[in-house]
């Protein structure tokens, strides 16, 4: 794909993302009015109120204005990452999210890299050694790992490598890149193992499907080098479905690792979202939902761009 076509595709996707974010932001803002009771009750989160507090909330959140005016003011502030104050801590939502965002992203990217390492590479080896002892051993190990919840693996790793053999820290996020890398190794491995088992099976099935294609047999009959066949014919075609799954996995690692975060006392975005839902902290839920939506949409865009990097034959053409 030419540079012009690639830029056009990115612009179109960004425009679609903007429209999607507008629709989603409207739905998220409406949570205040969909909650039981009136908007003030939803913002109070079950706390007792006084006339002065009710008047203050109505002024702060412009509740005396028409609905669409309220949405416009809220959306304008949200564009500047101003989601108001948490009803539980009274601190700005942005500050609360910012304090946890860095460690969640670090953990998510770390677990994502380990998942690709533990899932894609063994999956390729299993496909190339199909029906042999190596293949059966890897598939059996994947089935066992896939059947084990991540937080159970986290507890096991915590016991083995932080208690029995105290190699890694038992809790905390660390300070600085290397210290964070050291502290987050066990939770990242706990997250990566279960998902990498799924990715291993997915990669193996995709590779076997490509290995059975006629063009691979013709390439071998022409006497092409094994390395060239692997890079040009096998990986380029087999990894396209894997990239599709990987985009979703990155989002899950950043925002969905609630139990693992709790096991290692990390206090990431996933745990914050659960706590906010339990306490009815609507400003926090609104801010987190939009942040998570941006992460999901961005991950899907990166996955689409990875398609073009892996296989330039893929074309994104304008459809009516």
Coordinates of C-alpha atoms in Angstrom, one line a residue:
X1 CA 0.0 0.0 0.0
X2 CA 1.3 3.5 -0.9
X3 CA 2.0 6.1 1.7
X4 CA -1.0 8.2 0.4
X5 CA -3.4 5.2 0.7
X6 CA -2.1 4.4 4.2
X7 CA -2.5 8.0 5.4
X8 CA -6.0 8.0 3.9
X9 CA -6.9 4.9 5.7
X10 CA -5.6 6.3 9.0
X11 CA -7.6 9.5 8.5
X12 CA -10.8 7.5 7.8
X13 CA -10.3 5.4 10.9
X14 CA -9.6 8.4 13.1
X15 CA -12.8 10.0 11.8
X16 CA -14.7 6.9 12.6
X17 CA -13.1 6.7 16.0
X18 CA -14.2 10.3 16.7
X19 CA -17.8 9.6 15.8
X20 CA -17.7 6.4 17.9
X21 CA -16.3 8.4 20.9
X22 CA -19.1 11.0 20.5
X23 CA -21.7 8.3 20.7
X24 CA -20.0 6.5 23.5
X25 CA -19.5 9.7 25.5
X26 CA -23.2 10.6 25.2
X27 CA -24.1 7.1 26.5
X28 CA -21.6 7.4 29.4
X29 CA -22.9 10.9 30.3
X30 CA -26.4 9.5 30.4
X31 CA -25.4 7.1 33.2
X32 CA -26.2 9.9 35.7
X33 CA -29.8 10.0 34.5
X34 CA -30.2 6.3 34.0
X35 CA -29.2 5.5 37.6
X36 CA -32.0 5.1 40.1
X37 CA -33.3 8.3 41.6
X38 CA -32.4 11.8 40.3
X39 CA -29.1 13.0 39.1
X40 CA -28.1 14.4 42.5
X41 CA -28.8 11.0 44.2
X42 CA -26.6 9.3 41.6
X43 CA -23.8 11.7 42.3
X44 CA -24.1 11.4 46.0
X45 CA -23.6 7.6 45.7
X46 CA -25.9 6.8 48.7
X47 CA -24.4 9.4 51.0
X48 CA -26.6 11.6 53.2
X49 CA -27.3 15.1 51.8
X50 CA -28.0 18.6 53.0
X51 CA -29.7 21.4 51.1
X52 CA -26.3 23.2 50.8
X53 CA -24.6 20.0 49.4
X54 CA -27.5 19.5 46.9
X55 CA -27.2 23.1 45.7
X56 CA -23.4 22.8 45.4
X57 CA -23.7 19.6 43.3
X58 CA -26.3 21.2 41.0
X59 CA -24.0 24.2 40.4
X60 CA -20.9 22.1 40.0
X61 CA -22.5 19.7 37.5
X62 CA -24.8 22.3 35.8
X63 CA -27.8 20.3 36.7
X64 CA -30.1 23.3 36.3
X65 CA -29.2 23.6 32.7
X66 CA -31.0 21.7 29.9
X67 CA -29.8 18.1 29.3
X68 CA -27.9 18.7 26.0
X69 CA -26.3 21.8 27.5
X70 CA -25.1 19.7 30.4
X71 CA -23.7 17.2 28.0
X72 CA -21.9 19.8 25.9
X73 CA -20.3 21.3 29.0
X74 CA -19.3 17.8 30.3
X75 CA -17.9 16.7 26.9
X76 CA -15.9 19.9 26.5
X77 CA -14.3 19.4 29.9
X78 CA -13.7 15.7 29.1
X79 CA -11.7 16.7 26.0
X80 CA -9.4 18.5 28.5
X81 CA -9.4 15.3 30.7
X82 CA -11.5 17.0 33.3
X83 CA -14.1 14.5 34.6
X84 CA -14.9 16.3 37.8
X85 CA -14.2 15.0 41.3
X86 CA -14.7 11.5 42.7
X87 CA -17.7 11.2 45.0
X88 CA -15.8 8.8 47.2
X89 CA -12.4 10.6 47.7
X90 CA -13.4 14.1 46.5
X91 CA -10.1 14.1 44.5
X92 CA -10.1 14.9 40.8
X93 CA -10.9 11.9 38.7
X94 CA -8.0 12.6 36.4
X95 CA -5.6 12.6 39.3
X96 CA -6.9 9.2 40.6
X97 CA -6.7 7.7 37.1
X98 CA -3.2 9.2 36.5
X99 CA -1.9 7.7 39.7
X100 CA -2.8 4.2 38.5
X101 CA -2.5 4.5 34.7
X102 CA 1.3 4.2 34.4
X103 CA 1.6 0.9 36.3
X104 CA -1.4 -0.6 34.5
X105 CA 0.0 0.3 31.1
X106 CA 3.4 -1.0 32.1
X107 CA 1.9 -4.3 33.4
X108 CA -0.2 -4.6 30.3
X109 CA 2.6 -4.1 27.8
X110 CA 4.9 -6.3 29.8
X111 CA 2.3 -9.1 29.9
X112 CA 1.6 -8.6 26.2
X113 CA 5.2 -9.0 25.2
X114 CA 5.5 -12.2 27.4
X115 CA 2.3 -13.5 25.9
X116 CA 3.6 -13.2 22.4
X117 CA 6.9 -14.8 23.5
X118 CA 5.2 -17.7 25.3
X119 CA 2.4 -18.1 22.8
X120 CA 3.5 -17.4 19.3
X121 CA 6.9 -19.0 19.4
X122 CA 5.8 -22.4 21.0
X123 CA 2.7 -22.3 18.7
X124 CA 5.0 -22.2 15.6
X125 CA 7.2 -24.9 17.0
X126 CA 4.2 -27.1 17.7
X127 CA 2.9 -26.7 14.2
X128 CA 6.2 -27.5 12.6
X129 CA 6.5 -30.6 14.8
X130 CA 2.9 -31.7 14.3
X131 CA 1.9 -35.0 15.9
X132 CA 5.4 -35.4 17.5
X133 CA 6.3 -35.5 21.2
X134 CA 7.1 -31.8 21.3
X135 CA 3.7 -30.9 19.8
X136 CA 1.8 -33.1 22.2
X137 CA 3.7 -31.8 25.2
X138 CA 3.2 -28.2 24.3
X139 CA -0.5 -28.7 23.6
X140 CA -1.0 -30.6 26.8
X141 CA 0.8 -27.9 28.8
X142 CA -1.4 -25.3 27.1
X143 CA -4.6 -27.1 28.1
X144 CA -3.5 -27.3 31.7
X145 CA -2.5 -23.7 31.8
X146 CA -5.6 -22.6 30.0
X147 CA -7.7 -24.3 32.6
X148 CA -6.1 -22.4 35.5
X149 CA -7.3 -18.9 36.3
X150 CA -4.7 -16.1 36.2
X151 CA -5.1 -15.3 39.9
X152 CA -4.5 -18.9 40.9
X153 CA -1.3 -18.9 38.9
X154 CA -0.4 -15.6 40.5
X155 CA -0.8 -17.1 44.0
X156 CA 1.3 -20.1 43.0
X157 CA 4.0 -17.9 41.5
X158 CA 3.9 -15.6 44.6
X159 CA 4.4 -18.6 46.9
X160 CA 7.2 -20.2 44.8
X161 CA 9.2 -17.2 43.9
X162 CA 8.5 -14.7 46.6
X163 CA 8.2 -16.9 49.7
X164 CA 9.9 -20.3 49.1
X165 CA 12.6 -18.9 46.9
X166 CA 12.5 -15.1 47.5
X167 CA 13.7 -14.0 44.0
X168 CA 10.9 -11.4 43.2
X169 CA 9.1 -8.9 45.4
X170 CA 5.8 -10.1 46.8
X171 CA 3.9 -6.8 46.2
X172 CA 4.2 -3.2 45.1
X173 CA 4.8 -1.5 41.7
X174 CA 8.4 -0.3 42.1
X175 CA 10.0 3.0 41.1
X176 CA 11.8 3.6 37.9
X177 CA 11.9 1.3 34.8
X178 CA 14.2 -1.5 36.1
X179 CA 12.6 -1.5 39.5
X180 CA 9.1 -1.7 37.9
X181 CA 10.3 -4.4 35.6
X182 CA 11.5 -6.4 38.6
X183 CA 8.3 -5.9 40.7
X184 CA 5.9 -6.6 37.9
X185 CA 7.5 -9.7 36.5
X186 CA 5.4 -12.2 38.6
X187 CA 2.1 -10.5 37.9
X188 CA 3.0 -10.1 34.2
X189 CA 3.9 -13.8 34.0
X190 CA 0.7 -14.8 35.8
X191 CA -1.3 -12.8 33.3
X192 CA 0.6 -14.0 30.3
X193 CA 0.6 -17.7 31.0
X194 CA -3.1 -18.3 30.7
X195 CA -3.6 -16.1 27.6
X196 CA -0.4 -17.4 26.0
X197 CA -1.8 -20.9 26.2
X198 CA -4.8 -19.7 24.2
X199 CA -2.6 -17.9 21.8
X200 CA -0.4 -21.0 21.4
X201 CA -3.3 -23.1 20.3
X202 CA -4.5 -20.3 18.0
X203 CA -1.1 -19.9 16.4
X204 CA -0.6 -23.6 16.0
X205 CA -4.0 -24.0 14.2
X206 CA -3.3 -21.0 12.0
X207 CA 0.2 -22.3 11.1
X208 CA -1.1 -25.8 10.3
X209 CA -3.8 -24.3 8.1
X210 CA -1.1 -22.4 6.1
X211 CA 1.3 -25.4 6.0
X212 CA -1.4 -27.4 4.2
X213 CA -1.8 -24.9 1.4
X214 CA -0.7 -25.7 -2.1
X215 CA 1.5 -22.7 -2.5
X216 CA 3.7 -23.8 0.4
X217 CA 4.1 -27.2 -1.3
X218 CA 5.0 -25.5 -4.6
X219 CA 7.5 -23.3 -2.8
X220 CA 9.2 -26.3 -1.4
X221 CA 9.1 -28.1 -4.8
X222 CA 10.9 -25.1 -6.3
X223 CA 13.7 -25.6 -3.9
X224 CA 13.3 -22.3 -1.9
X225 CA 15.2 -22.1 1.3
X226 CA 13.3 -23.1 4.4
X227 CA 14.0 -19.7 6.0
X228 CA 12.5 -17.9 3.0
X229 CA 9.4 -20.1 3.0
X230 CA 9.0 -19.5 6.7
X231 CA 9.2 -15.7 6.5
X232 CA 7.5 -15.1 3.2
X233 CA 4.8 -17.7 3.0
X234 CA 4.1 -19.1 6.5
X235 CA 4.5 -16.4 9.1
X236 CA 3.1 -13.6 6.9
X237 CA -0.1 -15.5 6.3
X238 CA -0.4 -17.4 9.6
X239 CA 0.1 -14.4 11.9
X240 CA -2.8 -12.3 10.5
X241 CA -5.4 -14.1 12.7
X242 CA -3.0 -13.9 15.6
X243 CA -2.7 -10.1 15.2
X244 CA -6.5 -9.9 15.4
X245 CA -6.5 -11.6 18.7
X246 CA -3.5 -9.7 20.0
X247 CA -5.2 -6.3 19.7
X248 CA -7.9 -7.5 22.0
X249 CA -5.4 -9.0 24.4
X250 CA -3.5 -5.8 24.9
X251 CA -6.7 -4.1 26.0
X252 CA -7.5 -6.9 28.4
X253 CA -4.0 -6.7 30.0
X254 CA -4.3 -3.0 30.6
X255 CA -7.8 -2.8 32.0
X256 CA -9.0 -6.3 32.8
X257 CA -6.4 -7.7 35.2
X258 CA -8.5 -7.0 38.3
X259 CA -7.8 -10.3 40.2
X260 CA -4.1 -10.3 39.4
X261 CA -3.8 -6.6 40.5
X262 CA -5.5 -7.5 43.8
X263 CA -3.3 -10.6 44.3
X264 CA -0.1 -8.5 44.0
X265 CA -1.5 -5.3 45.6
X266 CA -0.9 -3.2 42.4
X267 CA -4.1 -1.0 42.5
X268 CA -4.4 -0.6 38.7
X269 CA -7.2 0.7 36.5
X270 CA -9.2 -2.5 36.6
X271 CA -9.3 -2.6 40.3
X272 CA -10.3 1.1 40.4
X273 CA -13.1 0.4 38.0
X274 CA -14.5 -2.4 40.2
X275 CA -14.2 -0.3 43.3
X276 CA -16.0 2.7 41.6
X277 CA -18.8 0.4 40.4
X278 CA -19.3 -1.0 43.9
X279 CA -19.4 2.4 45.5
X280 CA -21.5 4.1 42.8
X281 CA -18.8 6.7 42.0
X282 CA -20.3 7.9 38.7
X283 CA -17.7 10.6 37.8
X284 CA -15.0 8.0 38.2
X285 CA -16.9 5.4 36.2
X286 CA -17.5 8.0 33.4
X287 CA -13.8 8.9 33.3
X288 CA -12.6 5.3 33.3
X289 CA -15.1 4.2 30.7
X290 CA -13.9 6.8 28.3
X291 CA -10.2 6.1 29.0
X292 CA -10.8 2.4 28.4
X293 CA -12.7 3.1 25.2
X294 CA -9.8 5.1 23.9
X295 CA -7.4 2.2 24.7
X296 CA -9.7 -0.3 22.9
X297 CA -10.1 1.8 19.8
X298 CA -6.4 2.6 19.6
X299 CA -5.5 -1.1 20.0
X300 CA -7.8 -2.0 17.1
X301 CA -6.2 0.7 15.0
X302 CA -2.7 -0.6 15.8
X303 CA -3.9 -4.1 14.9
X304 CA -5.1 -2.9 11.5
X305 CA -1.8 -1.1 10.8
X306 CA 0.0 -4.3 11.8
X307 CA -2.0 -6.1 9.1
X308 CA -0.4 -3.9 6.5
X309 CA 3.0 -4.4 8.0
X310 CA 2.7 -8.2 7.9
X311 CA 1.0 -8.6 4.6
X312 CA 1.1 -5.6 2.1
X313 CA -1.4 -7.4 -0.1
X314 CA -4.2 -6.4 2.3
X315 CA -6.1 -3.4 0.9
X316 CA -8.4 -1.1 2.7
X317 CA -10.6 0.4 0.0
X318 CA -13.4 2.8 0.3
X319 CA -16.8 1.0 0.4
X320 CA -20.1 2.5 -0.2

